[in-house]
PDB file of C-alpha atoms in Angstrom:
ATOM      1  CA  MET A   1     117.998  93.684   7.806  1.00 47.00           C
ATOM      2  CA  ALA A   2     115.980  96.231   9.784  1.00 54.00           C
ATOM      3  CA  ASP A   3     113.369  96.271   7.014  1.00 76.00           C
ATOM      4  CA  ILE A   4     112.145  92.857   8.214  1.00 80.00           C
ATOM      5  CA  PHE A   5     110.714  94.417  11.373  1.00 83.00           C
ATOM      6  CA  THR A   6     107.966  96.379   9.651  1.00 89.00           C
ATOM      7  CA  SER A   7     104.299  96.410  10.640  1.00 89.00           C
ATOM      8  CA  GLU A   8     103.442  94.847   7.294  1.00 92.00           C
ATOM      9  CA  ASN A   9     105.768  91.896   7.886  1.00 93.00           C
ATOM     10  CA  LEU A  10     104.594  91.468  11.464  1.00 93.00           C
ATOM     11  CA  ILE A  11     100.959  91.389  10.318  1.00 95.00           C
ATOM     12  CA  PHE A  12     101.965  88.873   7.632  1.00 96.00           C
ATOM     13  CA  LEU A  13     103.419  86.593  10.332  1.00 96.00           C
ATOM     14  CA  ILE A  14     100.539  87.143  12.759  1.00 96.00           C
ATOM     15  CA  GLN A  15      98.115  86.115  10.014  1.00 97.00           C
ATOM     16  CA  GLY A  16     100.165  82.926   9.674  1.00 96.00           C
ATOM     17  CA  ALA A  17      99.858  82.395  13.427  1.00 97.00           C
ATOM     18  CA  GLY A  18      96.089  82.751  13.001  1.00 96.00           C
ATOM     19  CA  VAL A  19      96.133  80.008  10.353  1.00 96.00           C
ATOM     20  CA  SER A  20      98.116  77.767  12.721  1.00 96.00           C
ATOM     21  CA  LEU A  21      95.606  78.380  15.523  1.00 96.00           C
ATOM     22  CA  LEU A  22      92.617  77.669  13.264  1.00 96.00           C
ATOM     23  CA  LEU A  23      94.214  74.428  12.083  1.00 96.00           C
ATOM     24  CA  ALA A  24      94.900  73.413  15.688  1.00 96.00           C
ATOM     25  CA  PHE A  25      91.333  74.262  16.801  1.00 96.00           C
ATOM     26  CA  GLY A  26      89.813  72.403  13.865  1.00 97.00           C
ATOM     27  CA  SER A  27      92.072  69.396  14.306  1.00 97.00           C
ATOM     28  CA  VAL A  28      91.455  69.022  18.042  1.00 96.00           C
ATOM     29  CA  ALA A  29      87.679  69.291  17.477  1.00 96.00           C
ATOM     30  CA  ILE A  30      87.560  66.732  14.650  1.00 97.00           C
ATOM     31  CA  GLY A  31      90.082  64.568  16.501  1.00 96.00           C
ATOM     32  CA  CYS A  32      87.800  64.623  19.551  1.00 93.00           C
ATOM     33  CA  LEU A  33      84.880  63.296  17.504  1.00 95.00           C
ATOM     34  CA  ILE A  34      87.101  60.564  16.056  1.00 96.00           C
ATOM     35  CA  GLY A  35      88.391  59.800  19.544  1.00 94.00           C
ATOM     36  CA  ILE A  36      84.893  59.416  21.005  1.00 90.00           C
ATOM     37  CA  LEU A  37      83.864  56.991  18.237  1.00 93.00           C
ATOM     38  CA  LEU A  38      87.049  54.938  18.437  1.00 95.00           C
ATOM     39  CA  ALA A  39      87.093  54.902  22.242  1.00 92.00           C
ATOM     40  CA  ALA A  40      83.548  53.528  22.143  1.00 88.00           C
ATOM     41  CA  ALA A  41      84.717  50.938  19.602  1.00 92.00           C
ATOM     42  CA  LYS A  42      87.644  49.919  21.829  1.00 92.00           C
ATOM     43  CA  LEU A  43      85.356  49.591  24.845  1.00 86.00           C
ATOM     44  CA  SER A  44      82.693  47.635  22.958  1.00 83.00           C
ATOM     45  CA  HIS A  45      82.377  43.848  23.032  1.00 83.00           C
ATOM     46  CA  SER A  46      82.670  43.661  19.246  1.00 90.00           C
ATOM     47  CA  LYS A  47      85.947  42.088  18.131  1.00 92.00           C
ATOM     48  CA  VAL A  48      85.589  43.705  14.693  1.00 94.00           C
ATOM     49  CA  LEU A  49      85.205  47.208  16.158  1.00 94.00           C
ATOM     50  CA  ASN A  50      88.057  46.541  18.575  1.00 94.00           C
ATOM     51  CA  PHE A  51      90.288  45.452  15.703  1.00 95.00           C
ATOM     52  CA  ILE A  52      89.442  48.487  13.541  1.00 95.00           C
ATOM     53  CA  ALA A  53      90.043  50.911  16.421  1.00 95.00           C
ATOM     54  CA  ASN A  54      93.329  49.276  17.418  1.00 95.00           C
ATOM     55  CA  VAL A  55      94.647  49.261  13.843  1.00 96.00           C
ATOM     56  CA  TYR A  56      93.743  52.938  13.420  1.00 97.00           C
ATOM     57  CA  VAL A  57      95.425  53.970  16.676  1.00 96.00           C
ATOM     58  CA  GLU A  58      98.588  51.973  16.008  1.00 96.00           C
ATOM     59  CA  LEU A  59      98.799  53.195  12.406  1.00 96.00           C
ATOM     60  CA  PHE A  60      98.568  56.899  13.190  1.00 97.00           C
ATOM     61  CA  ARG A  61     100.573  56.774  16.408  1.00 96.00           C
ATOM     62  CA  GLY A  62     103.242  54.520  14.931  1.00 96.00           C
ATOM     63  CA  THR A  63     104.112  56.549  11.821  1.00 97.00           C
ATOM     64  CA  PRO A  64     105.536  60.102  11.540  1.00 96.00           C
ATOM     65  CA  MET A  65     103.000  62.882  11.116  1.00 96.00           C
ATOM     66  CA  LEU A  66     105.029  64.358   8.254  1.00 96.00           C
ATOM     67  CA  LEU A  67     104.732  61.035   6.409  1.00 96.00           C
ATOM     68  CA  GLN A  68     100.961  61.114   6.947  1.00 97.00           C
ATOM     69  CA  ILE A  69     100.731  64.683   5.631  1.00 97.00           C
ATOM     70  CA  LEU A  70     102.771  63.836   2.540  1.00 96.00           C
ATOM     71  CA  PHE A  71     100.749  60.667   1.955  1.00 96.00           C
ATOM     72  CA  PHE A  72      97.455  62.600   1.969  1.00 95.00           C
ATOM     73  CA  PHE A  73      98.908  65.376  -0.197  1.00 96.00           C
ATOM     74  CA  LEU A  74     100.927  63.320  -2.694  1.00 94.00           C
ATOM     75  CA  GLY A  75      99.750  59.734  -2.353  1.00 94.00           C
ATOM     76  CA  VAL A  76      95.967  60.073  -2.180  1.00 93.00           C
ATOM     77  CA  PRO A  77      95.696  62.047  -5.484  1.00 93.00           C
ATOM     78  CA  VAL A  78      97.694  59.275  -7.203  1.00 93.00           C
ATOM     79  CA  LEU A  79      95.387  56.605  -5.756  1.00 92.00           C
ATOM     80  CA  PHE A  80      92.360  58.653  -6.792  1.00 90.00           C
ATOM     81  CA  GLN A  81      93.662  58.953 -10.356  1.00 91.00           C
ATOM     82  CA  ARG A  82      94.431  55.219 -10.567  1.00 91.00           C
ATOM     83  CA  ILE A  83      90.934  54.326  -9.372  1.00 90.00           C
ATOM     84  CA  THR A  84      88.874  56.937 -11.250  1.00 90.00           C
ATOM     85  CA  GLY A  85      91.191  58.007 -14.070  1.00 87.00           C
ATOM     86  CA  THR A  86      90.612  61.621 -13.028  1.00 88.00           C
ATOM     87  CA  ARG A  87      93.340  63.911 -11.760  1.00 87.00           C
ATOM     88  CA  MET A  88      92.809  65.547  -8.389  1.00 87.00           C
ATOM     89  CA  THR A  89      94.634  68.569  -6.992  1.00 87.00           C
ATOM     90  CA  ALA A  90      94.938  68.462  -3.220  1.00 91.00           C
ATOM     91  CA  ASN A  91      94.283  71.633  -1.216  1.00 94.00           C
ATOM     92  CA  PRO A  92      97.159  71.998   1.300  1.00 95.00           C
ATOM     93  CA  TYR A  93      94.899  73.472   3.999  1.00 96.00           C
ATOM     94  CA  ILE A  94      92.291  70.707   3.755  1.00 95.00           C
ATOM     95  CA  VAL A  95      95.011  68.074   3.618  1.00 96.00           C
ATOM     96  CA  GLY A  96      96.739  69.628   6.624  1.00 96.00           C
ATOM     97  CA  LEU A  97      93.501  69.766   8.605  1.00 97.00           C
ATOM     98  CA  LEU A  98      92.616  66.158   7.804  1.00 96.00           C
ATOM     99  CA  ALA A  99      96.101  64.811   8.511  1.00 96.00           C
ATOM    100  CA  LEU A 100      96.347  66.648  11.829  1.00 97.00           C
ATOM    101  CA  SER A 101      92.805  65.571  12.760  1.00 97.00           C
ATOM    102  CA  PHE A 102      93.342  61.889  11.970  1.00 97.00           C
ATOM    103  CA  ASN A 103      96.610  61.887  13.886  1.00 97.00           C
ATOM    104  CA  SER A 104      95.087  63.712  16.848  1.00 97.00           C
ATOM    105  CA  GLY A 105      92.113  61.339  16.791  1.00 96.00           C
ATOM    106  CA  ALA A 106      94.440  58.411  17.465  1.00 96.00           C
ATOM    107  CA  TYR A 107      95.905  60.092  20.546  1.00 95.00           C
ATOM    108  CA  GLN A 108      92.560  61.382  21.783  1.00 95.00           C
ATOM    109  CA  THR A 109      91.104  57.878  21.488  1.00 95.00           C
ATOM    110  CA  GLU A 110      93.411  56.718  24.263  1.00 93.00           C
ATOM    111  CA  LEU A 111      92.763  59.851  26.352  1.00 92.00           C
ATOM    112  CA  ILE A 112      88.996  59.428  26.107  1.00 91.00           C
ATOM    113  CA  ARG A 113      89.133  55.669  26.692  1.00 90.00           C
ATOM    114  CA  ALA A 114      91.205  56.198  29.837  1.00 88.00           C
ATOM    115  CA  GLY A 115      88.844  58.955  30.989  1.00 85.00           C
ATOM    116  CA  ILE A 116      85.778  56.750  30.530  1.00 82.00           C
ATOM    117  CA  GLN A 117      87.412  53.842  32.334  1.00 83.00           C
ATOM    118  CA  GLY A 118      88.383  56.235  35.118  1.00 79.00           C
ATOM    119  CA  VAL A 119      84.747  56.938  36.007  1.00 78.00           C
ATOM    120  CA  ASP A 120      83.831  55.202  39.265  1.00 77.00           C
ATOM    121  CA  LYS A 121      82.374  51.727  38.676  1.00 77.00           C
ATOM    122  CA  GLY A 122      79.552  52.579  41.039  1.00 75.00           C
ATOM    123  CA  GLN A 123      78.212  54.991  38.423  1.00 72.00           C
ATOM    124  CA  TRP A 124      78.020  52.198  35.861  1.00 72.00           C
ATOM    125  CA  GLU A 125      76.345  49.846  38.336  1.00 74.00           C
ATOM    126  CA  ALA A 126      73.820  52.494  39.383  1.00 77.00           C
ATOM    127  CA  CYS A 127      72.852  53.106  35.751  1.00 74.00           C
ATOM    128  CA  ALA A 128      72.429  49.378  35.163  1.00 73.00           C
ATOM    129  CA  THR A 129      70.280  49.062  38.305  1.00 77.00           C
ATOM    130  CA  LEU A 130      68.047  51.947  37.205  1.00 78.00           C
ATOM    131  CA  GLY A 131      67.678  50.438  33.732  1.00 77.00           C
ATOM    132  CA  ILE A 132      69.207  53.443  31.950  1.00 79.00           C
ATOM    133  CA  SER A 133      70.068  52.722  28.321  1.00 76.00           C
ATOM    134  CA  TYR A 134      73.724  52.560  27.302  1.00 69.00           C
ATOM    135  CA  ARG A 135      73.385  55.560  24.991  1.00 75.00           C
ATOM    136  CA  THR A 136      71.710  57.732  27.620  1.00 79.00           C
ATOM    137  CA  MET A 137      74.181  56.605  30.263  1.00 77.00           C
ATOM    138  CA  MET A 138      77.178  57.563  28.117  1.00 75.00           C
ATOM    139  CA  LYS A 139      75.695  60.877  26.965  1.00 75.00           C
ATOM    140  CA  GLU A 140      74.224  62.110  30.249  1.00 77.00           C
ATOM    141  CA  ILE A 141      76.350  60.514  32.967  1.00 78.00           C
ATOM    142  CA  ILE A 142      79.636  58.867  31.963  1.00 78.00           C
ATOM    143  CA  LEU A 143      81.018  61.217  29.288  1.00 77.00           C
ATOM    144  CA  PRO A 144      80.396  64.469  31.236  1.00 77.00           C
ATOM    145  CA  GLN A 145      82.316  63.026  34.187  1.00 78.00           C
ATOM    146  CA  ALA A 146      85.052  61.591  31.975  1.00 79.00           C
ATOM    147  CA  PHE A 147      85.613  64.877  30.150  1.00 78.00           C
ATOM    148  CA  ARG A 148      86.369  66.681  33.405  1.00 78.00           C
ATOM    149  CA  HIS A 149      89.499  64.531  33.613  1.00 78.00           C
ATOM    150  CA  ILE A 150      90.135  64.475  29.861  1.00 85.00           C
ATOM    151  CA  ILE A 151      90.108  68.247  29.265  1.00 84.00           C
ATOM    152  CA  PRO A 152      93.608  69.029  30.713  1.00 83.00           C
ATOM    153  CA  PRO A 153      95.437  66.443  28.545  1.00 87.00           C
ATOM    154  CA  MET A 154      93.323  67.535  25.570  1.00 90.00           C
ATOM    155  CA  VAL A 155      94.605  71.090  26.074  1.00 89.00           C
ATOM    156  CA  SER A 156      98.114  69.631  25.964  1.00 90.00           C
ATOM    157  CA  GLU A 157      97.155  67.927  22.702  1.00 93.00           C
ATOM    158  CA  PHE A 158      95.978  71.312  21.391  1.00 95.00           C
ATOM    159  CA  ILE A 159      99.381  72.827  22.243  1.00 94.00           C
ATOM    160  CA  THR A 160     101.066  69.966  20.386  1.00 95.00           C
ATOM    161  CA  LEU A 161      98.860  70.625  17.352  1.00 96.00           C
ATOM    162  CA  ILE A 162      99.796  74.321  17.331  1.00 96.00           C
ATOM    163  CA  LYS A 163     103.444  73.292  16.979  1.00 95.00           C
ATOM    164  CA  ASP A 164     102.766  70.379  14.620  1.00 95.00           C
ATOM    165  CA  SER A 165     100.824  72.661  12.282  1.00 95.00           C
ATOM    166  CA  SER A 166     104.256  73.877  11.152  1.00 96.00           C
ATOM    167  CA  LEU A 167     104.694  70.554   9.355  1.00 96.00           C
ATOM    168  CA  ILE A 168     102.177  71.495   6.682  1.00 96.00           C
ATOM    169  CA  SER A 169     104.624  74.169   5.514  1.00 94.00           C
ATOM    170  CA  ASN A 170     106.146  71.225   3.625  1.00 95.00           C
ATOM    171  CA  ILE A 171     103.108  71.108   1.328  1.00 95.00           C
ATOM    172  CA  GLY A 172     102.886  74.856   0.739  1.00 92.00           C
ATOM    173  CA  ALA A 173     100.274  75.963   3.266  1.00 94.00           C
ATOM    174  CA  LEU A 174     100.805  79.586   4.264  1.00 93.00           C
ATOM    175  CA  GLU A 175     100.922  79.031   8.019  1.00 95.00           C
ATOM    176  CA  LEU A 176     103.365  80.735  10.363  1.00 96.00           C
ATOM    177  CA  LEU A 177     106.562  78.815   9.585  1.00 96.00           C
ATOM    178  CA  TYR A 178     106.114  78.967   5.818  1.00 96.00           C
ATOM    179  CA  ARG A 179     105.511  82.719   5.994  1.00 96.00           C
ATOM    180  CA  SER A 180     108.741  83.176   7.955  1.00 96.00           C
ATOM    181  CA  GLN A 181     110.566  81.272   5.215  1.00 95.00           C
ATOM    182  CA  ILE A 182     109.006  83.550   2.587  1.00 95.00           C
ATOM    183  CA  LEU A 183     110.304  86.614   4.447  1.00 94.00           C
ATOM    184  CA  GLY A 184     113.709  84.969   4.801  1.00 93.00           C
ATOM    185  CA  ALA A 185     113.927  84.396   1.066  1.00 92.00           C
ATOM    186  CA  ARG A 186     112.705  87.927   0.346  1.00 91.00           C
ATOM    187  CA  TYR A 187     115.340  89.622   2.538  1.00 89.00           C
ATOM    188  CA  TYR A 188     118.104  86.987   2.223  1.00 89.00           C
ATOM    189  CA  ASP A 189     118.000  86.680   6.007  1.00 89.00           C
ATOM    190  CA  TYR A 190     116.348  83.639   7.579  1.00 92.00           C
ATOM    191  CA  LEU A 191     117.492  84.233  11.162  1.00 93.00           C
ATOM    192  CA  ASP A 192     115.228  87.132  12.119  1.00 93.00           C
ATOM    193  CA  PRO A 193     112.001  85.782  10.535  1.00 94.00           C
ATOM    194  CA  LEU A 194     112.573  82.399  12.189  1.00 95.00           C
ATOM    195  CA  ILE A 195     113.151  84.076  15.555  1.00 95.00           C
ATOM    196  CA  LEU A 196     109.934  86.062  15.125  1.00 94.00           C
ATOM    197  CA  ALA A 197     108.049  82.883  14.217  1.00 96.00           C
ATOM    198  CA  GLY A 198     109.502  81.153  17.281  1.00 96.00           C
ATOM    199  CA  VAL A 199     108.363  84.021  19.502  1.00 96.00           C
ATOM    200  CA  LEU A 200     104.824  83.825  18.096  1.00 97.00           C
ATOM    201  CA  TYR A 201     104.696  80.035  18.615  1.00 97.00           C
ATOM    202  CA  LEU A 202     105.936  80.569  22.166  1.00 96.00           C
ATOM    203  CA  ILE A 203     103.308  83.235  22.865  1.00 96.00           C
ATOM    204  CA  MET A 204     100.522  80.936  21.635  1.00 96.00           C
ATOM    205  CA  THR A 205     101.680  77.937  23.649  1.00 95.00           C
ATOM    206  CA  VAL A 206     102.456  79.894  26.833  1.00 94.00           C
ATOM    207  CA  ILE A 207      99.043  81.587  26.830  1.00 94.00           C
ATOM    208  CA  THR A 208      97.320  78.254  26.214  1.00 92.00           C
ATOM    209  CA  SER A 209      99.347  76.629  29.008  1.00 90.00           C
ATOM    210  CA  TYR A 210      98.410  79.452  31.379  1.00 89.00           C
ATOM    211  CA  PHE A 211      94.689  78.984  30.802  1.00 86.00           C
ATOM    212  CA  SER A 212      95.137  75.205  30.947  1.00 83.00           C
ATOM    213  CA  LYS A 213      96.625  75.442  34.442  1.00 83.00           C
ATOM    214  CA  LYS A 214      93.802  77.727  35.572  1.00 83.00           C
ATOM    215  CA  LEU A 215      91.284  75.242  34.188  1.00 77.00           C
ATOM    216  CA  GLU A 216      93.006  72.339  35.953  1.00 75.00           C
ATOM    217  CA  ARG A 217      92.867  74.181  39.299  1.00 79.00           C
ATOM    218  CA  LYS A 218      89.187  74.997  38.752  1.00 77.00           C
ATOM    219  CA  LEU A 219      88.349  71.389  37.924  1.00 68.00           C
ATOM    220  CA  ALA A 220      90.350  70.159  40.937  1.00 67.00           C
ATOM    221  CA  GLN A 221      88.375  72.472  43.246  1.00 67.00           C
ATOM    222  CA  SER A 222      85.056  71.232  41.880  1.00 62.00           C
ATOM    223  CA  ASP A 223      85.920  67.548  42.527  1.00 58.00           C
TER     224      ASP A 223
END
């Protein structure tokens, strides 16, 4: 049992934690881009864009993330083969990144929409009076102000993604949880590797939460 606590095994798990962090970073970044586009669609006067954005948000927020991961990993290759007649092998890391990103995008859409709507109406009226174009107004005035209020909940979304990255262990990605299971099978002892994985998840989320609180205080002082 003591053999589990070797430097080699600890490095093996820490590397898995690094994979989880990279997936979370990538997912929150891609999800942010999706969120900006869909928030703009929801705030537009186009019924078509509103419908598309609402369907996307409800679809990804209303179904389990594990189902989404399995659909992209198992279902999409089947659809691809039926359409093209060519077999496709899904990469678990790419699938995990895309599934986490699409799911995060649905949640970030609502965060960004609320942040944009939270900008004082006087700012919108001033831009209209000065004849500033909608694109320039959003890029230079509205979004920078909105993101000051959006950043704290987006950090919370990042923490959620760190934990949710464990779900891609179900499709064979060598992130932190899957590596702990490998060590458990190797030593016929799942307790200690799972505890170590839990400690590493806790360290990542606690550190992120600490910096998030510091950022919130800094943003509150600058208001």
